[in-house]
Every structure is written in structure tokens, then in C-alpha cells.
Short mmCIF file of C-alpha atoms and ligand atoms in Angstrom, two decimals:
data_model
loop_
_atom_site.label_atom_id
_atom_site.label_comp_id
_atom_site.label_asym_id
_atom_site.label_seq_id
_atom_site.Cartn_x
_atom_site.Cartn_y
_atom_site.Cartn_z
CA MET A 1 0.00 0.00 0.00
CA ASN A 2 1.11 3.55 -0.72
CA LYS A 3 2.67 4.82 2.54
CA THR A 4 1.52 8.41 2.03
CA LEU A 5 -2.09 7.28 1.79
CA SER A 6 -1.99 4.71 4.60
CA VAL A 7 -1.49 7.36 7.28
CA PHE A 8 -5.06 8.45 6.50
CA GLY A 9 -6.32 4.89 7.11
CA LEU A 10 -7.81 3.50 10.31
CA GLU A 11 -6.62 -0.11 9.99
CA GLY A 12 -6.45 -1.80 13.40
CA LYS A 13 -8.34 0.98 15.14
CA VAL A 14 -11.66 0.76 16.99
CA ALA A 15 -14.02 3.72 16.58
CA VAL A 16 -17.22 4.64 18.42
CA VAL A 17 -19.70 6.98 16.74
CA SER A 18 -22.64 8.46 18.66
CA GLY A 19 -25.78 9.41 16.74
CA ALA A 20 -24.76 6.93 14.03
CA ALA A 21 -28.30 6.03 12.94
CA ALA A 22 -28.62 8.88 10.44
CA GLY A 23 -27.10 11.97 8.88
CA ILE A 24 -23.52 12.97 9.66
CA GLY A 25 -22.99 10.17 12.19
CA GLU A 26 -24.04 7.48 9.74
CA ALA A 27 -21.75 8.89 7.03
CA CYS A 28 -18.80 9.07 9.44
CA ALA A 29 -19.40 5.51 10.68
CA ARG A 30 -19.42 4.26 7.08
CA ALA A 31 -16.27 6.24 6.23
CA PHE A 32 -14.43 4.95 9.31
CA ALA A 33 -15.36 1.34 8.49
CA GLN A 34 -14.32 1.78 4.85
CA ALA A 35 -10.99 3.18 6.08
CA GLY A 36 -10.36 -0.03 8.01
CA ALA A 37 -11.67 0.63 11.53
CA ALA A 38 -13.93 -1.69 13.50
CA VAL A 39 -16.85 0.66 14.14
CA MET A 40 -19.35 0.67 17.00
CA LEU A 41 -22.48 2.47 15.78
CA SER A 42 -24.48 3.88 18.69
CA ASP A 43 -27.76 5.79 18.87
CA ILE A 44 -31.10 5.83 20.66
CA ASP A 45 -32.38 4.43 17.34
CA VAL A 46 -30.58 1.10 17.68
CA ALA A 47 -32.65 -0.59 14.94
CA ALA A 48 -31.18 1.77 12.32
CA CYS A 49 -27.67 1.19 13.68
CA GLU A 50 -28.20 -2.59 13.46
CA ARG A 51 -29.33 -2.26 9.83
CA ILE A 52 -26.30 -0.13 8.89
CA ALA A 53 -23.88 -2.40 10.78
CA ALA A 54 -25.30 -5.48 9.05
CA GLU A 55 -24.88 -3.78 5.68
CA LEU A 56 -21.26 -2.85 6.46
CA ASN A 57 -20.47 -6.39 7.63
CA GLU A 58 -21.99 -7.83 4.44
CA GLN A 59 -19.70 -5.51 2.45
CA GLY A 60 -16.68 -6.99 4.26
CA PHE A 61 -16.16 -4.19 6.78
CA GLU A 62 -16.40 -4.55 10.55
CA ALA A 63 -19.23 -2.97 12.53
CA LYS A 64 -21.43 -3.50 15.57
CA ALA A 65 -24.49 -1.69 16.90
CA ILE A 66 -25.37 -0.66 20.43
CA ARG A 67 -28.14 1.40 22.01
CA LEU A 68 -26.54 4.42 23.65
CA ASP A 69 -28.40 7.47 24.90
CA VAL A 70 -25.58 10.00 25.10
CA THR A 71 -27.15 11.61 28.17
CA SER A 72 -26.98 8.37 30.19
CA GLU A 73 -23.88 7.70 32.31
CA ALA A 74 -24.99 4.07 32.64
CA ASP A 75 -25.12 3.67 28.84
CA TRP A 76 -21.56 5.04 28.49
CA GLN A 77 -20.33 2.59 31.15
CA ALA A 78 -22.14 -0.30 29.45
CA LEU A 79 -20.46 0.67 26.17
CA THR A 80 -16.98 0.17 27.66
CA VAL A 81 -17.91 -3.36 28.77
CA VAL A 82 -19.15 -4.23 25.28
CA LEU A 83 -15.98 -2.78 23.72
CA GLN A 84 -13.84 -4.84 26.08
CA ASP A 85 -15.61 -8.03 25.04
CA TRP A 86 -15.65 -7.13 21.36
CA LYS A 87 -12.16 -5.80 20.58
CA ASN A 88 -10.53 -4.92 23.91
CA ARG A 89 -9.51 -1.66 22.25
CA TRP A 90 -10.79 1.92 21.74
CA ASP A 91 -8.99 4.49 19.57
CA VAL A 92 -11.56 6.97 18.24
CA LEU A 93 -14.68 8.60 19.68
CA LEU A 94 -16.89 10.78 17.49
CA ASN A 95 -19.18 12.75 19.81
CA ASN A 96 -21.75 13.44 17.10
CA ALA A 97 -25.25 12.93 18.54
CA GLY A 98 -27.10 16.18 18.98
CA ILE A 99 -30.41 17.95 18.66
CA TYR A 100 -31.49 21.30 17.25
CA ILE A 101 -33.97 23.60 18.98
CA GLY A 102 -34.47 26.88 17.16
CA GLY A 103 -36.77 29.85 17.54
CA LEU A 104 -36.28 33.43 18.60
CA LEU A 105 -34.52 33.74 21.96
CA GLU A 106 -37.49 35.67 23.38
CA ASN A 107 -39.66 32.60 22.71
CA ASN A 108 -37.25 29.95 24.02
CA SER A 109 -38.05 28.35 27.39
CA SER A 110 -35.84 27.25 30.26
CA ALA A 111 -37.02 23.69 29.65
CA GLN A 112 -35.69 23.91 26.08
CA VAL A 113 -32.35 25.24 27.34
CA SER A 114 -32.05 22.43 29.89
CA LYS A 115 -32.90 19.81 27.27
CA ILE A 116 -30.46 21.06 24.63
CA ASN A 117 -27.68 21.50 27.20
CA GLN A 118 -28.15 17.92 28.31
CA VAL A 119 -28.11 16.38 24.83
CA ASN A 120 -25.52 18.65 23.20
CA ILE A 121 -23.04 19.47 25.99
CA GLU A 122 -23.42 17.15 28.96
CA SER A 123 -23.26 14.25 26.49
CA VAL A 124 -19.90 15.42 25.15
CA PHE A 125 -18.58 15.70 28.69
CA LEU A 126 -19.81 12.17 29.52
CA GLY A 127 -18.42 10.68 26.31
CA THR A 128 -15.08 12.42 26.69
CA ARG A 129 -14.72 11.39 30.33
CA THR A 130 -15.59 7.78 29.51
CA ALA A 131 -13.17 7.66 26.59
CA VAL A 132 -10.22 9.27 28.33
CA GLU A 133 -10.65 7.02 31.36
CA CYS A 134 -10.26 4.07 28.97
CA MET A 135 -7.65 5.47 26.57
CA LYS A 136 -5.04 7.07 28.84
CA PRO A 137 -1.85 5.17 29.71
CA ASN A 138 -2.36 2.14 32.01
CA ALA A 139 -6.15 2.42 31.64
CA MET A 140 -8.51 -0.32 30.41
CA PHE A 141 -7.29 0.03 26.81
CA GLY A 142 -4.37 2.44 27.21
CA HIS A 143 -3.44 3.15 23.58
CA GLY A 144 -4.29 6.87 23.55
CA GLY A 145 -6.76 8.03 20.95
CA SER A 146 -8.60 10.73 19.06
CA ILE A 147 -11.82 12.38 20.25
CA ILE A 148 -13.77 14.43 17.71
CA ASN A 149 -16.59 16.68 18.85
CA LEU A 150 -19.34 17.91 16.53
CA SER A 151 -19.73 21.62 17.13
CA SER A 152 -21.09 23.93 14.40
CA ILE A 153 -20.43 27.25 12.73
CA ALA A 154 -23.19 28.37 15.13
CA GLY A 155 -20.64 27.81 17.90
CA LEU A 156 -18.41 30.45 16.26
CA VAL A 157 -20.68 33.11 14.79
CA GLY A 158 -24.19 34.47 15.42
CA VAL A 159 -27.13 33.20 13.38
CA PRO A 160 -30.79 34.27 13.85
CA GLY A 161 -32.85 31.57 15.60
CA HIS A 162 -29.74 29.76 16.80
CA SER A 163 -29.15 31.28 20.27
CA ILE A 164 -29.65 28.26 22.50
CA TYR A 165 -28.34 25.75 19.93
CA GLY A 166 -25.31 27.95 19.20
CA ALA A 167 -24.61 28.35 22.90
CA THR A 168 -24.31 24.57 23.26
CA LYS A 169 -22.02 24.41 20.26
CA GLY A 170 -19.83 27.21 21.65
CA ALA A 171 -19.56 25.18 24.83
CA VAL A 172 -18.53 22.12 22.81
CA ARG A 173 -15.79 24.20 21.17
CA SER A 174 -14.54 25.34 24.58
CA LEU A 175 -14.73 21.88 26.17
CA THR A 176 -12.68 20.62 23.23
CA LYS A 177 -9.88 23.13 23.73
CA HIS A 178 -9.65 22.71 27.52
CA SER A 179 -9.69 18.92 27.40
CA ALA A 180 -7.19 18.88 24.50
CA VAL A 181 -4.69 20.96 26.47
CA GLU A 182 -5.25 19.02 29.70
CA PHE A 183 -4.83 15.60 28.07
CA ALA A 184 -1.71 16.75 26.17
CA LYS A 185 -0.11 18.28 29.29
CA PHE A 186 -0.77 15.13 31.29
CA GLY A 187 0.72 12.92 28.55
CA TYR A 188 -2.46 10.94 27.93
CA GLY A 189 -1.87 10.57 24.18
CA VAL A 190 -5.49 11.56 23.61
CA ARG A 191 -6.13 14.31 21.03
CA VAL A 192 -9.38 16.30 21.05
CA ASN A 193 -10.61 18.42 18.15
CA SER A 194 -13.90 20.01 17.12
CA LEU A 195 -15.60 19.99 13.73
CA HIS A 196 -17.71 22.99 12.72
CA PRO A 197 -20.01 22.16 9.81
CA GLY A 198 -21.99 24.77 7.96
CA LEU A 199 -25.52 23.86 6.93
CA ILE A 200 -25.42 20.18 5.95
CA GLU A 201 -28.17 18.38 4.05
CA THR A 202 -29.61 16.12 6.79
CA ALA A 203 -32.85 16.01 8.79
CA MET A 204 -31.31 18.56 11.17
CA GLY A 205 -30.20 20.76 8.27
CA ASP A 206 -33.81 20.74 6.99
CA GLN A 207 -35.01 21.69 10.47
CA ALA A 208 -32.63 24.68 10.53
CA LEU A 209 -33.84 25.85 7.09
CA GLN A 210 -37.46 25.55 8.25
CA ASP A 211 -36.60 27.58 11.34
CA PHE A 212 -35.47 30.51 9.15
CA VAL A 213 -39.02 30.44 7.73
CA ASP A 214 -40.68 30.06 11.12
CA ILE A 215 -38.91 33.08 12.61
CA GLY A 216 -39.75 35.18 9.55
CA VAL A 217 -36.33 35.62 7.90
CA VAL A 218 -37.52 34.15 4.56
CA PRO A 219 -40.95 33.12 3.19
CA ASN A 220 -40.05 29.46 2.41
CA VAL A 221 -37.24 26.89 2.69
CA ASP A 222 -36.23 27.20 -0.96
CA GLU A 223 -35.53 30.88 -0.42
CA ALA A 224 -33.64 30.05 2.77
CA ALA A 225 -31.35 27.70 0.85
CA THR A 226 -30.97 30.19 -2.01
CA LEU A 227 -30.06 33.01 0.39
CA LEU A 228 -27.39 30.86 2.06
CA LYS A 229 -25.91 29.67 -1.23
CA SER A 230 -25.95 32.99 -3.04
CA ALA A 231 -25.09 35.46 -0.28
CA MET A 232 -23.45 33.63 2.61
CA ILE A 233 -21.52 30.56 1.43
CA PRO A 234 -18.60 31.56 -0.86
CA MET A 235 -18.49 28.09 -2.44
CA GLY A 236 -22.16 28.49 -3.41
CA ARG A 237 -23.53 25.18 -2.19
CA LEU A 238 -24.79 23.56 1.01
CA GLY A 239 -22.60 20.90 2.58
CA ASN A 240 -23.21 17.17 2.40
CA VAL A 241 -22.50 14.42 4.92
CA GLN A 242 -19.47 13.19 2.98
CA ASP A 243 -17.85 16.63 3.35
CA ILE A 244 -17.98 16.13 7.12
CA ALA A 245 -17.00 12.45 7.03
CA ASN A 246 -13.84 13.31 5.09
CA ALA A 247 -12.79 15.87 7.70
CA ALA A 248 -13.66 13.48 10.54
CA LEU A 249 -11.52 10.82 8.90
CA PHE A 250 -8.53 13.16 8.89
CA LEU A 251 -8.98 13.95 12.61
CA ALA A 252 -9.50 10.27 13.47
CA SER A 253 -6.42 9.08 11.58
CA ASP A 254 -2.72 9.33 12.36
CA ALA A 255 -2.50 11.92 9.56
CA SER A 256 -3.54 14.42 12.26
CA SER A 257 -1.21 13.07 14.96
CA TYR A 258 0.16 16.59 15.77
CA VAL A 259 -3.28 18.22 15.71
CA THR A 260 -5.12 18.83 18.97
CA GLY A 261 -7.45 21.55 20.26
CA VAL A 262 -8.25 22.65 16.73
CA GLU A 263 -11.61 23.95 15.50
CA LEU A 264 -11.97 22.76 11.92
CA THR A 265 -14.62 24.61 9.95
CA VAL A 266 -16.14 22.64 7.06
CA ASP A 267 -18.49 25.28 5.71
CA GLY A 268 -17.66 26.21 2.10
CA GLY A 269 -15.95 29.36 3.38
CA PHE A 270 -18.92 30.72 5.41
CA CYS A 271 -16.86 31.74 8.43
CA ALA A 272 -13.99 33.13 6.36
CA ALA A 273 -16.23 35.58 4.50
N1 NAD B 301 -26.91 19.17 9.77
C1 NAD B 301 -26.33 20.33 9.99
O1 NAD B 301 -26.57 21.34 9.27
C2 NAD B 301 -25.32 20.48 11.11
C3 NAD B 301 -24.53 21.64 11.12
C4 NAD B 301 -23.60 21.81 12.13
C5 NAD B 301 -23.46 20.86 13.11
N2 NAD B 301 -24.25 19.74 13.09
C6 NAD B 301 -24.08 18.77 14.19
O2 NAD B 301 -23.75 17.51 13.67
C7 NAD B 301 -24.29 16.47 14.50
C8 NAD B 301 -25.13 15.52 13.67
O3 NAD B 301 -26.15 16.27 13.01
P1 NAD B 301 -27.09 15.65 11.87
O4 NAD B 301 -27.41 16.75 10.96
O5 NAD B 301 -26.52 14.39 11.36
O6 NAD B 301 -28.40 15.35 12.78
P2 NAD B 301 -29.57 14.29 12.55
O7 NAD B 301 -30.72 14.87 13.30
O8 NAD B 301 -29.72 13.98 11.12
O9 NAD B 301 -29.03 13.00 13.33
C9 NAD B 301 -28.78 13.04 14.70
C10 NAD B 301 -28.70 11.64 15.27
O10 NAD B 301 -28.47 11.77 16.69
C11 NAD B 301 -29.32 10.87 17.36
N3 NAD B 301 -29.59 11.31 18.72
C12 NAD B 301 -30.36 12.36 19.13
N4 NAD B 301 -30.41 12.40 20.47
C13 NAD B 301 -29.66 11.37 20.93
C14 NAD B 301 -29.32 10.87 22.21
N5 NAD B 301 -29.79 11.45 23.33
N6 NAD B 301 -28.50 9.80 22.30
C15 NAD B 301 -28.03 9.20 21.19
N7 NAD B 301 -28.34 9.59 19.94
C16 NAD B 301 -29.15 10.66 19.82
C17 NAD B 301 -30.59 10.80 16.49
O11 NAD B 301 -31.33 9.63 16.77
C18 NAD B 301 -30.01 10.84 15.09
O12 NAD B 301 -29.72 9.56 14.60
C19 NAD B 301 -25.07 17.20 15.60
O13 NAD B 301 -24.28 17.32 16.75
C20 NAD B 301 -25.34 18.55 14.99
O14 NAD B 301 -25.55 19.54 15.96
C21 NAD B 301 -25.18 19.55 12.11
#
């Protein structure tokens, strides 16, 4: 195999993807498996993960499904037991599961804030703590690893209707940087980086477009997409799940072995404009 290319591969590695039943998580799980990793697909929708894992296994890749609610400490603990039985190894965690709650800030409720904080931030804390406890030297697995956190461009810049969602994604960005520095300083061999997608064509991406209509920025979703593509995204198109999977693959692989604490925007130039 070409040595320059193999550093981007995940042969011999074990990867866990949260929110792997659909959208970005599914695409990343497929990309990791195709790059050679044994992939644990996790989601509250375990039936979809089982279907995707079966498909990957039929194609000659290696995958397994597990039900994991990212807000449950017990589920994260149970995951480590299953990993121990399955591969006795853990190299990559993609903290991807998340929800979107939009609306004008003046209409958002405390209950919505609590809910989105729990699913989008507390989950990343729980996943990161579980992974580092397993990956650091002399721990259960002890090989070091790469943790990738799904933030958003809404964690970097202001967007109408995105206040409470964006606040969670800003927190994910910050948690990434602090944990990256801490783990590097303590010699854990665990890198932590955040990915910041622009608007990506998934169920959540559709929800965000609809929210621009609901708060009165544009009359319909087609105009929302047109406005983004023509006036806000220099590359002139929305993102797709493969755009994010490719970036996640880089951060998961040894090609990024000197990269930690980075916020990688994958947004067609949105934040640079
Ligand atoms: N789509 C976008 O435009 C976009 C942009 C920037 C960032 N992101 C981020 O990327 C990530 C994935 O987004 P997506 O567009 O693929 O979303 P999606 O809604 O298409 O898929 C999210 C997945 O997460 C799962 N999930 C939700 N709550 C969960 C929980 N408590 N435990 C486990 N799984 C749970 C869902 O079942 C679903 O399979 C999210 O963190 C999102 O905030 C998305």
C-alpha cells in the first residue's frame, strides 16, 4: 500500500460513533469502516444502527451496533464493557449525537435550554470522560486516541434563531480546547478536536432551514437555501454528509497526529467571508 495514503487509514483501530443512525454520524461511521476501523455504531435508534452495521459487515467491513443514549452515564459505562468483550480496544470517539432547537430567543423556554444542554453538551462531557478514562496510559485500553466533537459554525458566529443551539455548540468548542490541552499536558496521548459544519443536508439541516421560515427571515425553505448559497456561502452550495465524514476521517487518523485543540470549519468558506 502507498505509505503516504496509509497514514489516513484506520486499519487496526476501533471507533465509536454516537448518533450513528442517520445523517452525519451514519456517514462518518461508514467512512471509518471503509478506512479499516472496526466501528461501534451507537444511537437511541438502535434498529437503524443494526441495519447499517449489518450492511457494512456484508460488504466486508467490521461494525457492531449498540443502544446508547448519550445523556446516560450508565449507557456510556455499558459501552466500555461491550468494547472490552468485542475488541478490547478503543482508539476513536466521534461525539456526534445532537439535537437542534431553534426559535427566537425571546420565545425559548428554560425547559428547552435544559434539554439542549443535556443532549448537546453534557453528552460530550460524559463521552469524553468515559473515553479518556479508557484510553489514557495504564487504563482499560491504554493506547491513547482521538476524540472528535461535533460543534457547528453556530458555535463560532451568530445566526438568527440559533441562540440556544449555538450556545451549546460554543460550549462544545470550549470543552474541546480545555480537554485537549489538559490531556496533552498530562501525557495521555489523547487528542481532542472540534468539527464545525456549515448547513449540511440532513434532517437537522432541513429543520434549521425551516426555522429561518418560522422566525420570519424568509418566506419558504427554498428561499432560505438560495439566500445561504448565493449570499453567505462563498463556495455556493450547502454541505453534504461526505464533506464532514472526510474531515472526521482526517482527525480520526494518524494523519492528524500533531493536531489537537483545533476547531476545523467545514463550511464552504462561510466563516472566512
Ligand atoms: N446538519 C447540519 O446542518 C449540522 C450543522 C452543524 C453541526 N451539526 C451537528 O452535527 C451532528 C449531527 O447532526 P445531523 O445533521 O446528522 O443530525 P440528525 O438529526 O440527522 O441525526 C442526529 C442523530 O443523533 C441521534 N440522537 C439524538 N439524540 C440522541 C441521544 N440522546 N443519544 C443518542 N443519539 C441521539 C438521532 O437519533 C439521530 O440519529 C449534531 O451534533 C449537529 O448539531 C449539524
